GROMACS .gro file of C-alpha atoms in nm:
model
  337
    1MET     CA    1   0.520  -0.711  -0.189
    2ALA     CA    2   0.596  -0.802  -0.547
    3ARG     CA    3   0.308  -0.639  -0.728
    4PRO     CA    4   0.335  -0.443  -1.054
    5HIS     CA    5   0.264  -0.073  -1.095
    6ILE     CA    6  -0.112  -0.031  -1.146
    7GLU     CA    7  -0.211   0.330  -1.206
    8PRO     CA    8  -0.451   0.472  -1.303
    9PHE     CA    9  -0.728   0.216  -1.252
   10CYS     CA   10  -1.094   0.227  -1.144
   11ASP     CA   11  -1.282  -0.080  -1.021
   12ARG     CA   12  -1.605   0.055  -1.170
   13ASP     CA   13  -1.462  -0.040  -1.510
   14ILE     CA   14  -1.461  -0.418  -1.445
   15SER     CA   15  -1.724  -0.675  -1.341
   16PHE     CA   16  -1.747  -0.887  -1.029
   17LYS     CA   17  -1.642  -1.253  -1.044
   18ASN     CA   18  -1.765  -1.538  -0.827
   19MET     CA   19  -1.511  -1.652  -0.567
   20ALA     CA   20  -1.420  -2.014  -0.643
   21LEU     CA   21  -1.157  -2.079  -0.374
   22PRO     CA   22  -1.239  -2.340  -0.104
   23GLY     CA   23  -1.423  -2.221   0.206
   24PHE     CA   24  -1.609  -1.925   0.054
   25ARG     CA   25  -1.986  -1.943   0.011
   26GLN     CA   26  -2.202  -1.855  -0.288
   27GLY     CA   27  -2.273  -1.482  -0.293
   28PHE     CA   28  -1.911  -1.379  -0.234
   29ARG     CA   29  -1.809  -1.186  -0.549
   30TYR     CA   30  -1.487  -0.996  -0.604
   31LYS     CA   31  -1.292  -0.758  -0.826
   32MET     CA   32  -0.916  -0.810  -0.817
   33LEU     CA   33  -0.734  -0.478  -0.777
   34SER     CA   34  -0.377  -0.603  -0.741
   35LEU     CA   35  -0.212  -0.942  -0.695
   36ASP     CA   36   0.129  -1.065  -0.582
   37THR     CA   37   0.180  -1.361  -0.814
   38ASP     CA   38   0.456  -1.499  -0.587
   39THR     CA   39   0.253  -1.527  -0.267
   40GLY     CA   40  -0.113  -1.479  -0.365
   41ALA     CA   41  -0.139  -1.167  -0.147
   42CYS     CA   42  -0.397  -0.934  -0.298
   43THR     CA   43  -0.636  -0.643  -0.262
   44MET     CA   44  -0.998  -0.686  -0.373
   45THR     CA   45  -1.328  -0.506  -0.367
   46VAL     CA   46  -1.586  -0.764  -0.254
   47GLN     CA   47  -1.963  -0.768  -0.292
   48LEU     CA   48  -2.149  -0.983  -0.039
   49ASP     CA   49  -2.493  -1.043  -0.184
   50GLY     CA   50  -2.807  -1.000   0.024
   51GLY     CA   51  -2.862  -1.307   0.241
   52TYR     CA   52  -2.494  -1.408   0.237
   53LYS     CA   53  -2.383  -1.618   0.537
   54GLN     CA   54  -2.033  -1.737   0.623
   55PRO     CA   55  -1.946  -1.966   0.916
   56PRO     CA   56  -1.677  -1.882   1.173
   57GLY     CA   57  -1.326  -1.942   1.043
   58PHE     CA   58  -0.973  -1.814   1.001
   59SER     CA   59  -0.747  -1.725   0.710
   60TRP     CA   60  -0.390  -1.842   0.664
   61SER     CA   61  -0.317  -1.483   0.561
   62GLU     CA   62  -0.322  -1.161   0.758
   63LEU     CA   63  -0.646  -0.984   0.662
   64GLU     CA   64  -0.761  -0.623   0.663
   65LEU     CA   65  -1.125  -0.540   0.589
   66LEU     CA   66  -1.311  -0.211   0.549
   67VAL     CA   67  -1.686  -0.173   0.490
   68ILE     CA   68  -1.733   0.061   0.193
   69GLU     CA   69  -2.114   0.055   0.167
   70GLY     CA   70  -2.402  -0.126   0.340
   71GLU     CA   71  -2.418  -0.320   0.665
   72MET     CA   72  -2.266  -0.649   0.777
   73ASN     CA   73  -2.311  -0.870   1.082
   74TRP     CA   74  -1.980  -0.961   1.246
   75GLY     CA   75  -2.102  -1.229   1.483
   76ASP     CA   76  -2.367  -1.058   1.696
   77LYS     CA   77  -2.241  -0.711   1.608
   78LYS     CA   78  -2.383  -0.507   1.320
   79VAL     CA   79  -2.129  -0.280   1.151
   80GLY     CA   80  -2.165  -0.027   0.872
   81LYS     CA   81  -1.981   0.207   0.641
   82GLY     CA   82  -1.627   0.285   0.753
   83HIS     CA   83  -1.586  -0.005   0.997
   84TYR     CA   84  -1.233  -0.147   0.985
   85PHE     CA   85  -1.096  -0.485   1.100
   86PHE     CA   86  -0.742  -0.613   1.128
   87ALA     CA   87  -0.724  -0.991   1.173
   88PRO     CA   88  -0.382  -1.158   1.205
   89ALA     CA   89  -0.326  -1.488   1.029
   90GLY     CA   90  -0.502  -1.770   1.212
   91TYR     CA   91  -0.752  -1.544   1.389
   92ALA     CA   92  -1.092  -1.717   1.411
   93MET     CA   93  -1.344  -1.462   1.288
   94PRO     CA   94  -1.707  -1.504   1.395
   95SER     CA   95  -1.985  -1.580   1.149
   96ILE     CA   96  -2.034  -1.309   0.886
   97SER     CA   97  -2.367  -1.229   0.722
   98THR     CA   98  -2.554  -0.947   0.553
   99GLN     CA   99  -2.924  -0.905   0.502
  100GLN     CA  100  -2.927  -0.643   0.228
  101GLY     CA  101  -2.574  -0.691   0.092
  102CYS     CA  102  -2.260  -0.485   0.141
  103LEU     CA  103  -1.947  -0.371  -0.042
  104LEU     CA  104  -1.609  -0.437   0.121
  105LEU     CA  105  -1.242  -0.364   0.064
  106MET     CA  106  -1.044  -0.678   0.157
  107MET     CA  107  -0.664  -0.699   0.177
  108TYR     CA  108  -0.496  -1.038   0.218
  109ASN     CA  109  -0.143  -0.927   0.303
  110THR     CA  110   0.062  -1.244   0.337
  111GLY     CA  111  -0.108  -1.508   0.120
  112GLU     CA  112  -0.400  -1.587  -0.106
  113PRO     CA  113  -0.761  -1.557   0.018
  114SER     CA  114  -0.848  -1.855   0.237
  115LEU     CA  115  -1.112  -1.959   0.489
  116VAL     CA  116  -1.079  -2.255   0.723
  117GLU     CA  117  -1.397  -2.324   0.920
  118SER     CA  118  -1.314  -2.302   1.289
  119ASP     CA  119  -1.438  -2.134   1.605
  120ARG     CA  120  -1.089  -2.148   1.758
  121HIS     CA  121  -0.781  -1.946   1.677
  122HIS     CA  122  -0.480  -2.121   1.531
  123PRO     CA  123  -0.234  -2.204   1.814
  124LEU     CA  124   0.033  -1.979   1.660
  125CYS     CA  125  -0.198  -1.681   1.598
  126ARG     CA  126  -0.087  -1.347   1.743
  127VAL     CA  127  -0.436  -1.290   1.885
  128ASP     CA  128  -0.332  -0.967   2.058
  129ARG     CA  129  -0.287  -0.798   1.720
  130PHE     CA  130  -0.659  -0.815   1.632
  131HIS     CA  131  -0.839  -0.482   1.645
  132GLU     CA  132  -1.140  -0.309   1.496
  133THR     CA  133  -1.281   0.041   1.488
  134ASP     CA  134  -1.555   0.256   1.342
  135SER     CA  135  -1.302   0.461   1.151
  136TYR     CA  136  -1.545   0.733   1.046
  137ASN     CA  137  -1.680   0.807   1.394
  138ASP     CA  138  -1.434   0.680   1.655
  139ILE     CA  139  -1.106   0.831   1.531
  140PRO     CA  140  -1.050   1.207   1.488
  141TRP     CA  141  -0.880   1.346   1.180
  142ALA     CA  142  -0.522   1.456   1.245
  143LEU     CA  143  -0.274   1.664   1.049
  144GLY     CA  144  -0.096   1.464   0.781
  145ASN     CA  145   0.226   1.440   0.981
  146VAL     CA  146   0.231   1.059   0.993
  147THR     CA  147   0.464   1.109   0.696
  148LYS     CA  148   0.797   1.292   0.708
  149PRO     CA  149   0.839   1.557   0.580
  150SER     CA  150   0.473   1.645   0.614
  151VAL     CA  151   0.241   1.702   0.320
  152ALA     CA  152   0.068   2.034   0.254
  153SER     CA  153  -0.202   2.149   0.494
  154GLY     CA  154  -0.545   2.026   0.396
  155CYS     CA  155  -0.451   1.658   0.383
  156LEU     CA  156  -0.567   1.484   0.703
  157ILE     CA  157  -0.497   1.135   0.839
  158LYS     CA  158  -0.662   0.864   1.054
  159LEU     CA  159  -0.415   0.590   1.145
  160LEU     CA  160  -0.579   0.244   1.141
  161ASN     CA  161  -0.288   0.002   1.170
  162TYR     CA  162   0.086   0.011   1.235
  163ASN     CA  163   0.325  -0.285   1.207
  164ASP     CA  164   0.602  -0.241   1.464
  165ARG     CA  165   0.832  -0.477   1.274
  166SER     CA  166   0.806  -0.353   0.915
  167HIS     CA  167   0.671  -0.001   0.994
  168ALA     CA  168   0.393  -0.070   0.741
  169LEU     CA  169   0.094   0.164   0.773
  170THR     CA  170  -0.278   0.153   0.701
  171PHE     CA  171  -0.465   0.482   0.725
  172LEU     CA  172  -0.756   0.686   0.598
  173TYR     CA  173  -0.666   1.016   0.439
  174CYS     CA  174  -0.877   1.301   0.313
  175MET     CA  175  -0.810   1.604   0.101
  176THR     CA  176  -1.019   1.905   0.190
  177PRO     CA  177  -1.193   2.104  -0.088
  178ASP     CA  178  -0.947   2.306  -0.299
  179PHE     CA  179  -0.651   2.107  -0.167
  180TRP     CA  180  -0.332   2.175  -0.363
  181GLN     CA  181   0.028   2.057  -0.331
  182ASP     CA  182   0.261   2.172  -0.605
  183ASN     CA  183   0.567   1.949  -0.558
  184ILE     CA  184   0.649   1.594  -0.665
  185SER     CA  185   0.728   1.307  -0.430
  186TYR     CA  186   0.852   0.950  -0.424
  187HIS     CA  187   0.901   0.698  -0.144
  188ASP     CA  188   1.129   0.412  -0.041
  189CYS     CA  189   0.821   0.193   0.011
  190ALA     CA  190   0.542   0.059  -0.205
  191GLU     CA  191   0.207   0.228  -0.148
  192GLU     CA  192  -0.152   0.171  -0.250
  193SER     CA  193  -0.473   0.369  -0.230
  194TYR     CA  194  -0.845   0.315  -0.286
  195HIS     CA  195  -1.078   0.615  -0.323
  196LEU     CA  196  -1.382   0.560  -0.101
  197TRP     CA  197  -1.544   0.888  -0.206
  198GLY     CA  198  -1.458   1.188  -0.418
  199THR     CA  199  -1.197   1.271  -0.680
  200SER     CA  200  -0.836   1.381  -0.658
  201TRP     CA  201  -0.595   1.469  -0.938
  202MET     CA  202  -0.229   1.387  -1.001
  203MET     CA  203  -0.020   1.546  -1.272
  204GLN     CA  204   0.115   1.215  -1.406
  205PHE     CA  205  -0.204   1.007  -1.391
  206GLY     CA  206  -0.501   1.244  -1.409
  207ASP     CA  207  -0.821   1.210  -1.204
  208VAL     CA  208  -0.861   0.937  -0.943
  209PRO     CA  209  -1.242   0.906  -0.893
  210THR     CA  210  -1.455   0.712  -0.645
  211GLY     CA  211  -1.344   0.352  -0.688
  212GLY     CA  212  -1.006   0.469  -0.819
  213TYR     CA  213  -0.710   0.257  -0.714
  214PHE     CA  214  -0.335   0.239  -0.748
  215TRP     CA  215  -0.053   0.010  -0.642
  216ARG     CA  216   0.268   0.209  -0.677
  217PRO     CA  217   0.611   0.050  -0.623
  218ALA     CA  218   0.892   0.248  -0.464
  219TYR     CA  219   1.067   0.547  -0.626
  220ILE     CA  220   0.795   0.636  -0.880
  221ASN     CA  221   0.725   1.009  -0.914
  222HIS     CA  222   0.374   1.128  -0.831
  223GLY     CA  223   0.237   1.478  -0.793
  224ALA     CA  224   0.156   1.761  -0.807
  225PHE     CA  225  -0.177   1.690  -0.634
  226ALA     CA  226  -0.514   1.862  -0.617
  227SER     CA  227  -0.877   1.801  -0.523
  228GLN     CA  228  -1.148   2.048  -0.613
  229TYR     CA  229  -1.428   1.912  -0.392
  230GLY     CA  230  -1.231   1.687  -0.155
  231CYS     CA  231  -1.197   1.310  -0.124
  232ILE     CA  232  -1.163   1.026   0.128
  233ALA     CA  233  -0.938   0.727   0.061
  234LEU     CA  234  -0.772   0.433   0.230
  235GLY     CA  235  -0.394   0.425   0.198
  236ARG     CA  236  -0.134   0.160   0.280
  237THR     CA  237   0.243   0.123   0.268
  238ASP     CA  238   0.463  -0.185   0.307
  239SER     CA  239   0.730  -0.009   0.517
  240LYS     CA  240   0.824   0.331   0.656
  241LEU     CA  241   0.675   0.622   0.462
  242PHE     CA  242   0.922   0.902   0.395
  243ASN     CA  243   0.843   1.182   0.150
  244HIS     CA  244   1.126   1.267  -0.089
  245PHE     CA  245   1.005   1.599  -0.233
  246HIS     CA  246   1.145   1.757  -0.550
  247TYR     CA  247   1.037   1.937  -0.868
  248ASN     CA  248   1.171   1.721  -1.152
  249PRO     CA  249   0.887   1.521  -1.316
  250TRP     CA  250   1.129   1.351  -1.558
  251SER     CA  251   1.355   1.175  -1.306
  252THR     CA  252   1.340   0.795  -1.335
  253PRO     CA  253   1.280   0.544  -1.053
  254GLU     CA  254   1.645   0.442  -1.083
  255GLU     CA  255   1.762   0.802  -1.038
  256ASN     CA  256   1.523   0.851  -0.746
  257GLN     CA  257   1.654   0.533  -0.588
  258LEU     CA  258   2.013   0.656  -0.606
  259ARG     CA  259   1.928   0.995  -0.461
  260SER     CA  260   1.745   0.826  -0.175
  261ALA     CA  261   2.052   0.610  -0.106
  262ALA     CA  262   2.272   0.920  -0.103
  263ARG     CA  263   2.044   1.094   0.145
  264ILE     CA  264   2.041   0.791   0.375
  265ALA     CA  265   2.421   0.767   0.357
  266GLN     CA  266   2.443   1.133   0.463
  267ARG     CA  267   2.164   1.133   0.719
  268ASP     CA  268   2.227   0.793   0.879
  269PRO     CA  269   2.557   0.625   0.782
  270GLU     CA  270   2.497   0.327   1.013
  271LEU     CA  271   2.160   0.259   0.850
  272TYR     CA  272   2.322   0.285   0.510
  273LYS     CA  273   2.583   0.026   0.610
  274TRP     CA  274   2.303  -0.206   0.725
  275ILE     CA  275   2.117  -0.161   0.396
  276ILE     CA  276   2.411  -0.254   0.177
  277GLN     CA  277   2.521  -0.544   0.398
  278TYR     CA  278   2.184  -0.714   0.398
  279GLY     CA  279   2.085  -0.670   0.035
  280HIS     CA  280   1.809  -0.415   0.077
  281ASN     CA  281   1.663  -0.223  -0.216
  282HIS     CA  282   1.948   0.023  -0.278
  283PRO     CA  283   2.229  -0.040  -0.527
  284HIS     CA  284   2.582  -0.004  -0.398
  285GLY     CA  285   2.947  -0.044  -0.477
  286PRO     CA  286   3.173   0.264  -0.448
  287GLU     CA  287   3.249   0.317  -0.817
  288ASP     CA  288   2.898   0.234  -0.933
  289PHE     CA  289   2.742   0.458  -0.669
  290GLU     CA  290   2.972   0.756  -0.727
  291ASP     CA  291   2.949   0.738  -1.106
  292SER     CA  292   2.571   0.711  -1.094
  293MET     CA  293   2.535   1.012  -0.867
  294LEU     CA  294   2.760   1.220  -1.094
  295ARG     CA  295   2.560   1.108  -1.395
  296ILE     CA  296   2.231   1.234  -1.251
  297GLY     CA  297   2.382   1.557  -1.122
  298GLY     CA  298   2.442   1.489  -0.754
  299SER     CA  299   2.718   1.697  -0.595
  300ARG     CA  300   2.987   1.549  -0.374
  301ASN     CA  301   2.853   1.759  -0.087
  302GLU     CA  302   2.534   1.551  -0.110
  303ARG     CA  303   2.721   1.222  -0.060
  304GLN     CA  304   2.953   1.046   0.174
  305ASP     CA  305   3.212   0.805   0.038
  306GLN     CA  306   3.143   0.450   0.150
  307HIS     CA  307   3.386   0.156   0.123
  308HIS     CA  308   3.228  -0.181   0.060
  309ASP     CA  309   3.347  -0.535  -0.008
  310HIS     CA  310   3.083  -0.629  -0.265
  311SER     CA  311   2.813  -0.493  -0.494
  312HIS     CA  312   2.486  -0.617  -0.637
  313ASP     CA  313   2.295  -0.542  -0.955
  314HIS     CA  314   1.917  -0.552  -0.909
  315ASP     CA  315   1.775  -0.487  -1.254
  316HIS     CA  316   1.489  -0.724  -1.327
  317ALA     CA  317   1.237  -0.695  -1.607
  318HIS     CA  318   0.883  -0.809  -1.528
  319ASP     CA  319   0.588  -0.841  -1.759
  320HIS     CA  320   0.256  -0.894  -1.578
  321ASP     CA  321  -0.087  -0.954  -1.724
  322HIS     CA  322  -0.386  -0.891  -1.498
  323GLU     CA  323  -0.729  -1.038  -1.519
  324HIS     CA  324  -0.882  -0.692  -1.545
  325GLY     CA  325  -0.725  -0.658  -1.886
  326HIS     CA  326  -0.415  -0.447  -1.824
  327SER     CA  327  -0.065  -0.549  -1.922
  328HIS     CA  328   0.219  -0.385  -1.732
  329ASP     CA  329   0.578  -0.401  -1.847
  330HIS     CA  330   0.821  -0.252  -1.597
  331ASP     CA  331   1.188  -0.263  -1.512
  332HIS     CA  332   1.228  -0.265  -1.135
  333GLY     CA  333   1.552  -0.176  -0.962
  334HIS     CA  334   1.429  -0.298  -0.626
  335SER     CA  335   1.231  -0.564  -0.453
  336HIS     CA  336   1.018  -0.574  -0.140
  337GLY     CA  337   0.951  -0.883   0.061
   0.00000   0.00000   0.00000
């Protein structure tokens, strides 16, 4: 998911825009939180005005939807705050309407927002993947051990969706009052979060309030963490979530990336061979790898020598301007599909 680093950001600071794409009715207004300019995949907060009605139809993109506030009619079923839907691409959703209006979080994962009027699923739709749940009432909170190693006690998880191919996750998480975790972490995956209620704090980025959002590419330091009164948020990753914990706030994404590669080479040499053979997001090449690890202070006991036939350099500079007024200039040493 080729989206720039957006953090910190709060959707309360921007105004809604009218949706102008084909298929959407008047009364569908949105705030763009993040956008993949290559595919059109995006995350939006959406306001459906009172009286809004939308006919049955499907999207060409995989869609996730969470009701933030208000009530919505999903066909003959009325759903409220905390209700979650996962609709695979081509899944014919029933008519959608709202009498008083509602606020939604909508995530188009594989393409731009689209709506094709139809009461039948697309022939190639993986219909079995559709699911829905009242996430606030039907799923119990569990210890935050969906991630490895686990986070500090006081952070709880409700798993909403798991992709068995990419290992991508969608989940609710909460921090209990006076939550505190004093270390710093980074991941091999991109992650995003939207604060549904409450405020948390991160050392690098300050307070994340209600409506606070981030899209964070891989290998970016974040933490320590705290929440005085607690918070509830929706979180997502684009692949397996592994916590690399440390205590150096000044390490760069490139250094974090190299350390992650060294740990994979030590922990799972066969996986490491697969990564470098198929052009994943880790740099490689024996001289380049060894010299880089020595430069950032890695010991030879932390590494295993690997012999490879080729190497790649993945240093790309991207400058992105977003319609909510932020310009982000980043050098990325990785890419996610």
